[in-house]
Amino acid sequence: SSSPDWEKIRADFPILQLDIDGKPLVYLDNAASSQMPQQVIDRLVRYQTTQHANINRAVHYLSEVATLEYHNARCKLQQFINAREDREVIFTSGTTDSINLVMHGYGRKFIKAGDEIILTTLEHHSNIVPWQMLANEKGVTIRVVPINDKGEVEIDEYEKLFNERTKFVGLIHVSNALGTINPIKGMIDFAHRHGVPVLIDGAQAAPHITIDVQALDCDFYVFSAHKLCGPTGVGILYGKAALLEAMQPFKGGGDMITSVTFEKTIYNTIPHKFEAGTPPIAAAIGFGAAVDYLTAIGIEHIAAYELGLLEYATACLNDIPGVRIIGTAAEKTAVISFAIDGIHPHDIGTILNQDGIAVRTGHHCAQPVMQRFNVPATSRASFAFYNKKTEVDALVAGIKTVQKIFL
Ligand code: PMP
């Protein structure tokens, strides 16, 4: 299909028209949260204006509409990741919540003292800390896959970590700190040859790479709406039905039961077993609209356009003396972490902000990555399909201003 009209697409995002202190906003913090197009905003308004009620409970009109629209959103997510069944998609409050659900629901039931869990150095804290909690509670060991100087996972080392005690693998699909795309298909296959289930943290992949959970054959796949042009407060856990059925619930409460007496509670079927209480109905419906929006553009088109931005930005930054890109993997999404000799990342972010440029500075919730590269923090520019080359130029000019001020 023909290439999208990127200028027209950019115009869908009202927030991109903002001026920050008289300077046009240059939003390069998309790995933290991407912005919302008018189509998704309109969907949220329509829900709140004409469809809002609690779901699953009443026979009245609005409750039936809201229940149906919430279900439709689940089906849109099912299609987006090509899950076999809609009940394999659990709405959560986000990636962090999804991983905690797997830790409590799967980990606490099936992983025991002496067992081992494999994670990579690239993991976000949200795919480290829950497993550490489990490790401390149960006496489980966490084994960590090292990364090379480019920020790529060392596959030989990964394979060497497997033994008969290995019971679980958690892999980040795309590094939020560096942009590295991990070769997860081969890593999943390898784990499965050892009978070990794999969770993929897809928070940074789902916005940029077509996800097919059946082709990947991953056991769990998780991501958040707010990085996919959707609202905050919602995400999904995809899990294979048989695994989800075998797991214990994470949260107890309404809707996750079929019957309750003080003697005994019978849990509901999936997905309801994992959706205790009133779910984020509005946000889930907005999430559905967001994946519709992205699907209409085409994730492949998005990926190709963003790769162009990445190549341009990489070349521009490499041309500035004193700027060092951290994370130079062969396979990357449009994320550039960088350091400027002699200038603290916090100062970089502050000065860029004065020019209306939004980048992230800090450890990006990936302190082991920072430790690996021996830096306390980096500055990170992360691009979306609505960014343009002139915004890369603005970043370059901003970096030169920073150097003029501090050097
Ligand atoms: N994993 C990765 C790779 C991420 O980039 C993020 C968000 N920075 C998370 C997990 C956590 O997502 P959330 O804050 O939406 O739970």
Tab-separated table of C-alpha atoms and ligand atoms in Angstrom:
chain	number	residue	atom	x	y	z
A	1	SER	CA	0.000	0.000	0.000
A	2	SER	CA	1.093	3.570	-0.644
A	3	SER	CA	3.065	5.623	1.847
A	4	PRO	CA	0.970	7.611	4.332
A	5	ASP	CA	0.742	11.417	4.275
A	6	TRP	CA	2.847	12.089	7.375
A	7	GLU	CA	2.073	15.825	7.482
A	8	LYS	CA	-1.637	15.040	7.534
A	9	ILE	CA	-1.108	12.417	10.232
A	10	ARG	CA	0.857	14.877	12.356
A	11	ALA	CA	-2.102	17.258	12.175
A	12	ASP	CA	-4.213	14.657	13.992
A	13	PHE	CA	-2.285	15.449	17.205
A	14	PRO	CA	-3.568	18.694	18.717
A	15	ILE	CA	-0.935	18.796	21.453
A	16	LEU	CA	1.821	19.093	18.834
A	17	GLN	CA	0.518	22.595	18.039
A	18	LEU	CA	1.539	23.821	21.506
A	19	ASP	CA	4.111	26.502	22.072
A	20	ILE	CA	6.314	26.179	25.158
A	21	ASP	CA	7.318	29.679	26.288
A	22	GLY	CA	6.881	30.918	22.738
A	23	LYS	CA	8.855	28.036	21.183
A	24	PRO	CA	7.097	25.307	19.213
A	25	LEU	CA	6.954	22.059	21.155
A	26	VAL	CA	9.430	19.453	19.909
A	27	TYR	CA	8.203	16.306	21.586
A	28	LEU	CA	10.940	13.670	21.693
A	29	ASP	CA	9.863	11.727	24.767
A	30	ASN	CA	7.677	9.176	23.030
A	31	ALA	CA	9.290	6.194	24.735
A	32	ALA	CA	7.907	7.507	28.025
A	33	SER	CA	4.434	8.304	26.668
A	34	SER	CA	3.291	9.045	23.159
A	35	GLN	CA	0.638	11.636	22.326
A	36	MET	CA	-3.008	11.086	21.505
A	37	PRO	CA	-4.620	11.800	18.128
A	38	GLN	CA	-7.962	13.594	17.918
A	39	GLN	CA	-9.604	10.310	16.857
A	40	VAL	CA	-8.778	8.717	20.226
A	41	ILE	CA	-9.707	11.858	22.157
A	42	ASP	CA	-13.048	11.897	20.300
A	43	ARG	CA	-13.629	8.255	21.166
A	44	LEU	CA	-13.095	8.979	24.870
A	45	VAL	CA	-15.461	11.946	24.661
A	46	ARG	CA	-18.099	9.841	22.902
A	47	TYR	CA	-17.813	7.146	25.551
A	48	GLN	CA	-18.139	9.633	28.407
A	49	THR	CA	-20.891	11.576	26.659
A	50	THR	CA	-23.141	8.736	25.514
A	51	GLN	CA	-21.958	5.297	26.705
A	52	HIS	CA	-20.629	5.455	30.244
A	53	ALA	CA	-21.801	3.006	32.916
A	54	ASN	CA	-20.325	0.185	34.935
A	55	ILE	CA	-20.052	-3.093	33.052
A	56	ASN	CA	-21.075	-6.741	33.517
A	57	ARG	CA	-23.655	-5.918	36.165
A	58	ALA	CA	-26.913	-4.422	35.072
A	59	VAL	CA	-29.509	-5.067	32.406
A	60	HIS	CA	-30.027	-1.385	31.699
A	61	TYR	CA	-29.156	0.104	28.316
A	62	LEU	CA	-25.978	1.998	29.207
A	63	SER	CA	-24.455	-0.897	31.091
A	64	GLU	CA	-25.063	-3.156	28.098
A	65	VAL	CA	-23.474	-0.634	25.728
A	66	ALA	CA	-20.450	-0.124	27.964
A	67	THR	CA	-20.048	-3.896	28.424
A	68	LEU	CA	-20.180	-4.422	24.662
A	69	GLU	CA	-17.726	-1.594	23.897
A	70	TYR	CA	-15.310	-2.869	26.556
A	71	HIS	CA	-15.521	-6.323	24.997
A	72	ASN	CA	-14.981	-4.838	21.528
A	73	ALA	CA	-11.830	-3.162	22.835
A	74	ARG	CA	-10.556	-6.533	24.043
A	75	CYS	CA	-11.200	-7.993	20.573
A	76	LYS	CA	-9.333	-5.115	18.923
A	77	LEU	CA	-6.322	-5.854	21.138
A	78	GLN	CA	-6.652	-9.564	20.371
A	79	GLN	CA	-6.452	-8.782	16.651
A	80	PHE	CA	-3.648	-6.274	17.128
A	81	ILE	CA	-1.363	-8.983	18.548
A	82	ASN	CA	-2.976	-11.884	16.659
A	83	ALA	CA	-3.939	-13.787	19.806
A	84	ARG	CA	-5.889	-16.970	19.193
A	85	GLU	CA	-8.773	-16.043	21.524
A	86	ASP	CA	-10.120	-12.842	23.074
A	87	ARG	CA	-10.079	-14.419	26.563
A	88	GLU	CA	-6.274	-14.519	26.304
A	89	VAL	CA	-6.213	-10.721	26.594
A	90	ILE	CA	-6.439	-9.395	30.170
A	91	PHE	CA	-6.860	-5.666	30.730
A	92	THR	CA	-4.506	-4.423	33.431
A	93	SER	CA	-3.454	-0.963	34.526
A	94	GLY	CA	-0.294	-1.211	32.390
A	95	THR	CA	2.916	-3.095	31.744
A	96	THR	CA	4.016	-2.955	35.369
A	97	ASP	CA	0.680	-4.296	36.563
A	98	SER	CA	0.767	-7.059	33.929
A	99	ILE	CA	4.215	-8.264	35.017
A	100	ASN	CA	3.187	-8.187	38.670
A	101	LEU	CA	0.129	-10.235	37.742
A	102	VAL	CA	2.341	-12.893	36.137
A	103	MET	CA	4.711	-12.867	39.106
A	104	HIS	CA	1.870	-13.414	41.603
A	105	GLY	CA	-0.348	-15.553	39.406
A	106	TYR	CA	2.278	-17.774	37.807
A	107	GLY	CA	5.488	-17.207	39.760
A	108	ARG	CA	4.174	-17.634	43.278
A	109	LYS	CA	2.302	-20.774	42.276
A	110	PHE	CA	4.827	-22.527	40.051
A	111	ILE	CA	8.319	-21.242	40.891
A	112	LYS	CA	9.931	-22.767	43.978
A	113	ALA	CA	13.017	-22.568	46.205
A	114	GLY	CA	16.166	-23.407	44.258
A	115	ASP	CA	14.604	-22.565	40.882
A	116	GLU	CA	16.158	-20.016	38.545
A	117	ILE	CA	14.758	-17.145	36.504
A	118	ILE	CA	16.624	-15.656	33.533
A	119	LEU	CA	16.406	-11.914	32.809
A	120	THR	CA	18.572	-9.666	30.628
A	121	THR	CA	20.682	-6.669	31.597
A	122	LEU	CA	18.405	-4.581	29.360
A	123	GLU	CA	15.280	-5.094	31.495
A	124	HIS	CA	13.247	-2.158	32.736
A	125	HIS	CA	12.919	-2.128	36.532
A	126	SER	CA	9.354	-3.357	36.127
A	127	ASN	CA	10.682	-6.669	34.791
A	128	ILE	CA	13.323	-6.922	37.516
A	129	VAL	CA	11.829	-5.857	40.823
A	130	PRO	CA	8.760	-8.174	40.839
A	131	TRP	CA	11.039	-11.171	40.166
A	132	GLN	CA	13.409	-10.035	42.912
A	133	MET	CA	10.461	-9.930	45.297
A	134	LEU	CA	9.667	-13.515	44.329
A	135	ALA	CA	13.328	-14.491	44.592
A	136	ASN	CA	13.563	-13.057	48.114
A	137	GLU	CA	10.317	-14.638	49.218
A	138	LYS	CA	11.039	-18.111	47.842
A	139	GLY	CA	14.777	-18.482	47.615
A	140	VAL	CA	14.827	-18.313	43.838
A	141	THR	CA	17.959	-17.243	41.921
A	142	ILE	CA	17.930	-14.615	39.161
A	143	ARG	CA	20.471	-15.162	36.377
A	144	VAL	CA	21.256	-12.141	34.191
A	145	VAL	CA	22.160	-12.223	30.488
A	146	PRO	CA	25.003	-9.757	29.768
A	147	ILE	CA	25.020	-7.244	26.906
A	148	ASN	CA	27.893	-6.241	24.636
A	149	ASP	CA	29.310	-2.741	24.079
A	150	LYS	CA	26.649	-1.990	21.473
A	151	GLY	CA	23.883	-2.804	23.931
A	152	GLU	CA	22.970	-6.147	22.369
A	153	VAL	CA	22.128	-9.225	24.389
A	154	GLU	CA	24.872	-11.886	24.241
A	155	ILE	CA	22.976	-14.863	22.907
A	156	ASP	CA	25.739	-17.411	23.660
A	157	GLU	CA	25.697	-16.332	27.288
A	158	TYR	CA	21.893	-16.520	27.356
A	159	GLU	CA	21.975	-20.100	26.157
A	160	LYS	CA	24.655	-21.034	28.691
A	161	LEU	CA	22.457	-19.888	31.581
A	162	PHE	CA	19.906	-22.658	31.053
A	163	ASN	CA	19.958	-25.730	33.264
A	164	GLU	CA	17.420	-28.060	34.895
A	165	ARG	CA	16.633	-25.420	37.543
A	166	THR	CA	15.583	-22.778	34.985
A	167	LYS	CA	11.840	-22.217	35.391
A	168	PHE	CA	11.085	-18.844	33.832
A	169	VAL	CA	12.481	-16.296	31.362
A	170	GLY	CA	11.646	-12.578	31.209
A	171	LEU	CA	12.820	-10.667	28.121
A	172	ILE	CA	12.446	-7.067	27.107
A	173	HIS	CA	11.505	-6.955	23.416
A	174	VAL	CA	12.892	-3.454	22.809
A	175	SER	CA	15.101	-1.613	25.299
A	176	ASN	CA	13.538	1.637	26.490
A	177	ALA	CA	16.963	2.978	27.461
A	178	LEU	CA	18.848	2.166	24.226
A	179	GLY	CA	16.333	1.136	21.583
A	180	THR	CA	17.928	-2.295	21.048
A	181	ILE	CA	15.557	-4.790	19.434
A	182	ASN	CA	16.179	-8.202	20.932
A	183	PRO	CA	16.032	-11.315	18.712
A	184	ILE	CA	13.253	-12.695	20.864
A	185	LYS	CA	11.953	-15.340	18.472
A	186	GLY	CA	15.145	-17.384	18.703
A	187	MET	CA	15.363	-16.757	22.452
A	188	ILE	CA	11.796	-17.960	22.980
A	189	ASP	CA	12.415	-21.080	20.889
A	190	PHE	CA	15.549	-21.844	22.866
A	191	ALA	CA	13.710	-21.504	26.189
A	192	HIS	CA	10.918	-23.740	24.932
A	193	ARG	CA	13.428	-26.445	23.985
A	194	HIS	CA	14.159	-26.470	27.743
A	195	GLY	CA	10.447	-26.437	28.601
A	196	VAL	CA	10.663	-22.932	30.084
A	197	PRO	CA	7.898	-20.322	29.643
A	198	VAL	CA	8.801	-16.823	28.447
A	199	LEU	CA	7.332	-13.420	29.264
A	200	ILE	CA	8.010	-10.633	26.788
A	201	ASP	CA	7.952	-7.018	27.980
A	202	GLY	CA	6.680	-5.391	24.809
A	203	ALA	CA	6.148	-1.877	26.202
A	204	GLN	CA	8.591	-0.390	23.680
A	205	ALA	CA	7.949	-2.855	20.874
A	206	ALA	CA	4.189	-2.769	20.385
A	207	PRO	CA	4.227	0.866	19.139
A	208	HIS	CA	6.875	0.141	16.497
A	209	ILE	CA	6.884	-3.543	15.497
A	210	THR	CA	4.040	-5.770	14.306
A	211	ILE	CA	3.357	-8.203	17.129
A	212	ASP	CA	2.115	-11.698	16.365
A	213	VAL	CA	2.002	-13.669	19.604
A	214	GLN	CA	1.149	-16.891	17.793
A	215	ALA	CA	4.140	-16.592	15.464
A	216	LEU	CA	6.402	-15.624	18.385
A	217	ASP	CA	4.889	-18.429	20.467
A	218	CYS	CA	5.631	-16.390	23.612
A	219	ASP	CA	3.763	-17.448	26.737
A	220	PHE	CA	3.081	-13.926	27.987
A	221	TYR	CA	3.283	-10.552	26.216
A	222	VAL	CA	2.659	-7.234	27.980
A	223	PHE	CA	2.401	-3.548	27.061
A	224	SER	CA	0.758	-0.227	28.000
A	225	ALA	CA	-1.695	1.934	26.048
A	226	HIS	CA	0.007	5.229	26.848
A	227	LYS	CA	2.986	4.404	24.622
A	228	LEU	CA	0.598	3.542	21.762
A	229	CYS	CA	-1.211	6.884	21.467
A	230	GLY	CA	-3.757	5.694	24.018
A	231	PRO	CA	-4.662	6.801	27.525
A	232	THR	CA	-2.767	6.148	30.756
A	233	GLY	CA	-4.132	3.671	33.272
A	234	VAL	CA	-4.569	0.674	30.976
A	235	GLY	CA	-2.445	-2.033	29.399
A	236	ILE	CA	-2.720	-5.688	28.570
A	237	LEU	CA	-1.424	-9.027	29.596
A	238	TYR	CA	-1.592	-11.560	26.797
A	239	GLY	CA	-1.193	-15.117	28.073
A	240	LYS	CA	-1.750	-18.504	26.515
A	241	ALA	CA	-5.172	-19.686	27.680
A	242	ALA	CA	-3.912	-22.896	29.299
A	243	LEU	CA	-1.358	-20.960	31.358
A	244	LEU	CA	-3.838	-18.295	32.415
A	245	GLU	CA	-6.272	-21.016	33.451
A	246	ALA	CA	-3.623	-22.771	35.528
A	247	MET	CA	-2.591	-19.549	37.283
A	248	GLN	CA	-3.942	-18.237	40.565
A	249	PRO	CA	-5.635	-14.821	40.645
A	250	PHE	CA	-3.562	-11.818	41.657
A	251	LYS	CA	-6.316	-9.576	42.993
A	252	GLY	CA	-9.517	-10.704	44.692
A	253	GLY	CA	-12.823	-8.876	44.508
A	254	GLY	CA	-15.927	-8.379	42.445
A	255	ASP	CA	-16.308	-9.744	38.909
A	256	MET	CA	-13.470	-12.246	39.275
A	257	ILE	CA	-15.756	-14.808	40.941
A	258	THR	CA	-18.678	-17.001	39.931
A	259	SER	CA	-19.835	-17.542	43.519
A	260	VAL	CA	-18.835	-16.456	46.998
A	261	THR	CA	-19.757	-17.813	50.395
A	262	PHE	CA	-17.760	-17.310	53.565
A	263	GLU	CA	-16.739	-20.958	53.251
A	264	LYS	CA	-15.604	-20.939	49.637
A	265	THR	CA	-15.198	-18.778	46.565
A	266	ILE	CA	-15.265	-20.138	43.038
A	267	TYR	CA	-13.282	-18.066	40.608
A	268	ASN	CA	-14.605	-16.837	37.307
A	269	THR	CA	-13.257	-18.012	33.957
A	270	ILE	CA	-10.501	-16.088	32.147
A	271	PRO	CA	-10.193	-13.213	31.401
A	272	HIS	CA	-12.509	-12.212	34.284
A	273	LYS	CA	-10.512	-14.162	36.882
A	274	PHE	CA	-7.780	-11.533	36.501
A	275	GLU	CA	-9.973	-8.430	36.265
A	276	ALA	CA	-11.149	-7.893	39.830
A	277	GLY	CA	-13.225	-4.800	40.494
A	278	THR	CA	-14.284	-2.126	38.008
A	279	PRO	CA	-11.703	-2.160	35.226
A	280	PRO	CA	-10.448	0.950	33.401
A	281	ILE	CA	-13.458	0.868	31.041
A	282	ALA	CA	-12.997	4.262	29.401
A	283	ALA	CA	-9.259	3.803	29.040
A	284	ALA	CA	-9.662	0.325	27.532
A	285	ILE	CA	-12.106	1.690	24.945
A	286	GLY	CA	-9.629	4.480	24.188
A	287	PHE	CA	-6.920	1.821	23.864
A	288	GLY	CA	-9.062	0.048	21.276
A	289	ALA	CA	-9.437	3.292	19.323
A	290	ALA	CA	-5.679	3.858	19.531
A	291	VAL	CA	-4.827	0.475	18.016
A	292	ASP	CA	-7.439	1.106	15.314
A	293	TYR	CA	-5.683	4.383	14.551
A	294	LEU	CA	-2.222	2.805	14.376
A	295	THR	CA	-3.462	-0.155	12.366
A	296	ALA	CA	-5.044	2.185	9.820
A	297	ILE	CA	-1.657	3.857	9.268
A	298	GLY	CA	0.072	0.453	9.330
A	299	ILE	CA	2.760	-0.515	11.825
A	300	GLU	CA	5.069	-1.434	8.909
A	301	HIS	CA	4.747	2.097	7.514
A	302	ILE	CA	5.372	3.517	10.979
A	303	ALA	CA	8.479	1.350	11.422
A	304	ALA	CA	9.915	2.351	8.033
A	305	TYR	CA	9.290	6.060	8.608
A	306	GLU	CA	10.770	5.974	12.102
A	307	LEU	CA	13.841	4.119	10.818
A	308	GLY	CA	14.412	7.038	8.454
A	309	LEU	CA	14.258	9.445	11.402
A	310	LEU	CA	16.614	7.236	13.416
A	311	GLU	CA	19.188	7.104	10.623
A	312	TYR	CA	19.010	10.856	10.081
A	313	ALA	CA	19.234	11.667	13.800
A	314	THR	CA	22.070	9.187	14.348
A	315	ALA	CA	24.097	10.745	11.531
A	316	CYS	CA	23.410	14.285	12.822
A	317	LEU	CA	24.366	13.495	16.417
A	318	ASN	CA	27.484	11.584	15.353
A	319	ASP	CA	28.560	14.777	13.557
A	320	ILE	CA	28.578	16.855	16.753
A	321	PRO	CA	31.990	16.740	18.505
A	322	GLY	CA	31.668	15.670	22.159
A	323	VAL	CA	28.377	13.840	21.673
A	324	ARG	CA	28.450	10.098	22.244
A	325	ILE	CA	25.547	7.789	21.404
A	326	ILE	CA	25.098	5.007	23.936
A	327	GLY	CA	23.529	1.924	22.410
A	328	THR	CA	24.543	1.248	18.818
A	329	ALA	CA	22.826	-2.080	18.207
A	330	ALA	CA	22.398	-3.213	14.611
A	331	GLU	CA	18.648	-3.567	15.204
A	332	LYS	CA	17.132	-0.522	16.885
A	333	THR	CA	13.911	1.404	17.170
A	334	ALA	CA	14.052	5.206	16.959
A	335	VAL	CA	15.550	5.789	20.406
A	336	ILE	CA	18.822	7.656	20.873
A	337	SER	CA	20.459	7.737	24.279
A	338	PHE	CA	23.403	10.084	24.364
A	339	ALA	CA	25.980	11.708	26.578
A	340	ILE	CA	27.761	15.020	26.065
A	341	ASP	CA	31.315	15.135	27.404
A	342	GLY	CA	31.559	17.272	30.510
A	343	ILE	CA	27.840	18.073	30.859
A	344	HIS	CA	25.408	16.427	33.248
A	345	PRO	CA	22.313	14.945	31.548
A	346	HIS	CA	20.030	16.906	33.835
A	347	ASP	CA	21.545	20.167	32.599
A	348	ILE	CA	21.114	18.993	29.009
A	349	GLY	CA	17.416	18.328	29.562
A	350	THR	CA	16.883	21.639	31.308
A	351	ILE	CA	18.493	23.721	28.561
A	352	LEU	CA	16.745	21.796	25.775
A	353	ASN	CA	13.445	22.426	27.560
A	354	GLN	CA	14.101	26.163	27.290
A	355	ASP	CA	13.980	25.647	23.520
A	356	GLY	CA	10.717	23.710	23.771
A	357	ILE	CA	12.477	20.370	23.247
A	358	ALA	CA	11.208	17.502	25.391
A	359	VAL	CA	13.756	14.734	25.973
A	360	ARG	CA	14.093	12.414	28.918
A	361	THR	CA	17.148	12.528	31.151
A	362	GLY	CA	17.892	10.028	33.889
A	363	HIS	CA	18.377	6.307	34.282
A	364	HIS	CA	15.156	5.459	32.387
A	365	CYS	CA	14.183	2.867	35.018
A	366	ALA	CA	17.026	0.751	33.677
A	367	GLN	CA	19.837	1.267	36.170
A	368	PRO	CA	21.627	-1.990	35.250
A	369	VAL	CA	21.989	-0.612	31.687
A	370	MET	CA	23.475	2.610	33.062
A	371	GLN	CA	25.868	0.582	35.250
A	372	ARG	CA	26.926	-1.489	32.226
A	373	PHE	CA	27.901	1.684	30.343
A	374	ASN	CA	29.355	3.307	33.444
A	375	VAL	CA	27.118	6.382	33.339
A	376	PRO	CA	24.704	7.597	36.032
A	377	ALA	CA	22.172	8.694	33.438
A	378	THR	CA	21.739	9.542	29.772
A	379	SER	CA	19.718	11.991	27.727
A	380	ARG	CA	17.245	10.178	25.515
A	381	ALA	CA	15.474	11.370	22.400
A	382	SER	CA	12.762	8.928	21.342
A	383	PHE	CA	10.841	9.439	18.115
A	384	ALA	CA	7.330	8.689	16.935
A	385	PHE	CA	5.831	8.631	13.443
A	386	TYR	CA	4.526	12.188	13.918
A	387	ASN	CA	8.020	13.587	14.432
A	388	LYS	CA	9.833	15.125	11.480
A	389	LYS	CA	13.356	15.840	10.342
A	390	THR	CA	13.116	19.521	11.227
A	391	GLU	CA	12.614	18.413	14.823
A	392	VAL	CA	15.857	16.446	14.639
A	393	ASP	CA	17.450	19.679	13.385
A	394	ALA	CA	15.976	21.511	16.382
A	395	LEU	CA	17.504	18.901	18.700
A	396	VAL	CA	20.895	19.329	17.044
A	397	ALA	CA	20.686	23.128	17.411
A	398	GLY	CA	19.609	22.678	21.038
A	399	ILE	CA	22.573	20.408	21.791
A	400	LYS	CA	24.914	23.009	20.287
A	401	THR	CA	23.347	25.659	22.540
A	402	VAL	CA	23.896	23.399	25.551
A	403	GLN	CA	27.555	23.007	24.606
A	404	LYS	CA	27.940	26.775	24.168
A	405	ILE	CA	26.500	27.402	27.631
A	406	PHE	CA	28.424	24.742	29.521
A	407	LEU	CA	31.718	24.337	27.676
B	1	PMP	N1	8.872	-1.861	30.344
B	1	PMP	C1	9.405	-1.021	29.460
B	1	PMP	C2	10.368	-1.531	28.449
B	1	PMP	C3	9.051	0.317	29.512
B	1	PMP	O1	9.601	1.176	28.629
B	1	PMP	C4	8.123	0.775	30.458
B	1	PMP	C5	7.712	2.232	30.531
B	1	PMP	N2	8.811	3.109	30.602
B	1	PMP	C6	7.593	-0.148	31.343
B	1	PMP	C7	7.984	-1.459	31.246
B	1	PMP	C8	6.594	0.228	32.390
B	1	PMP	O2	5.407	0.616	31.805
B	1	PMP	P1	4.267	1.285	32.684
B	1	PMP	O3	4.930	2.416	33.416
B	1	PMP	O4	3.262	1.739	31.681
B	1	PMP	O5	3.747	0.231	33.607
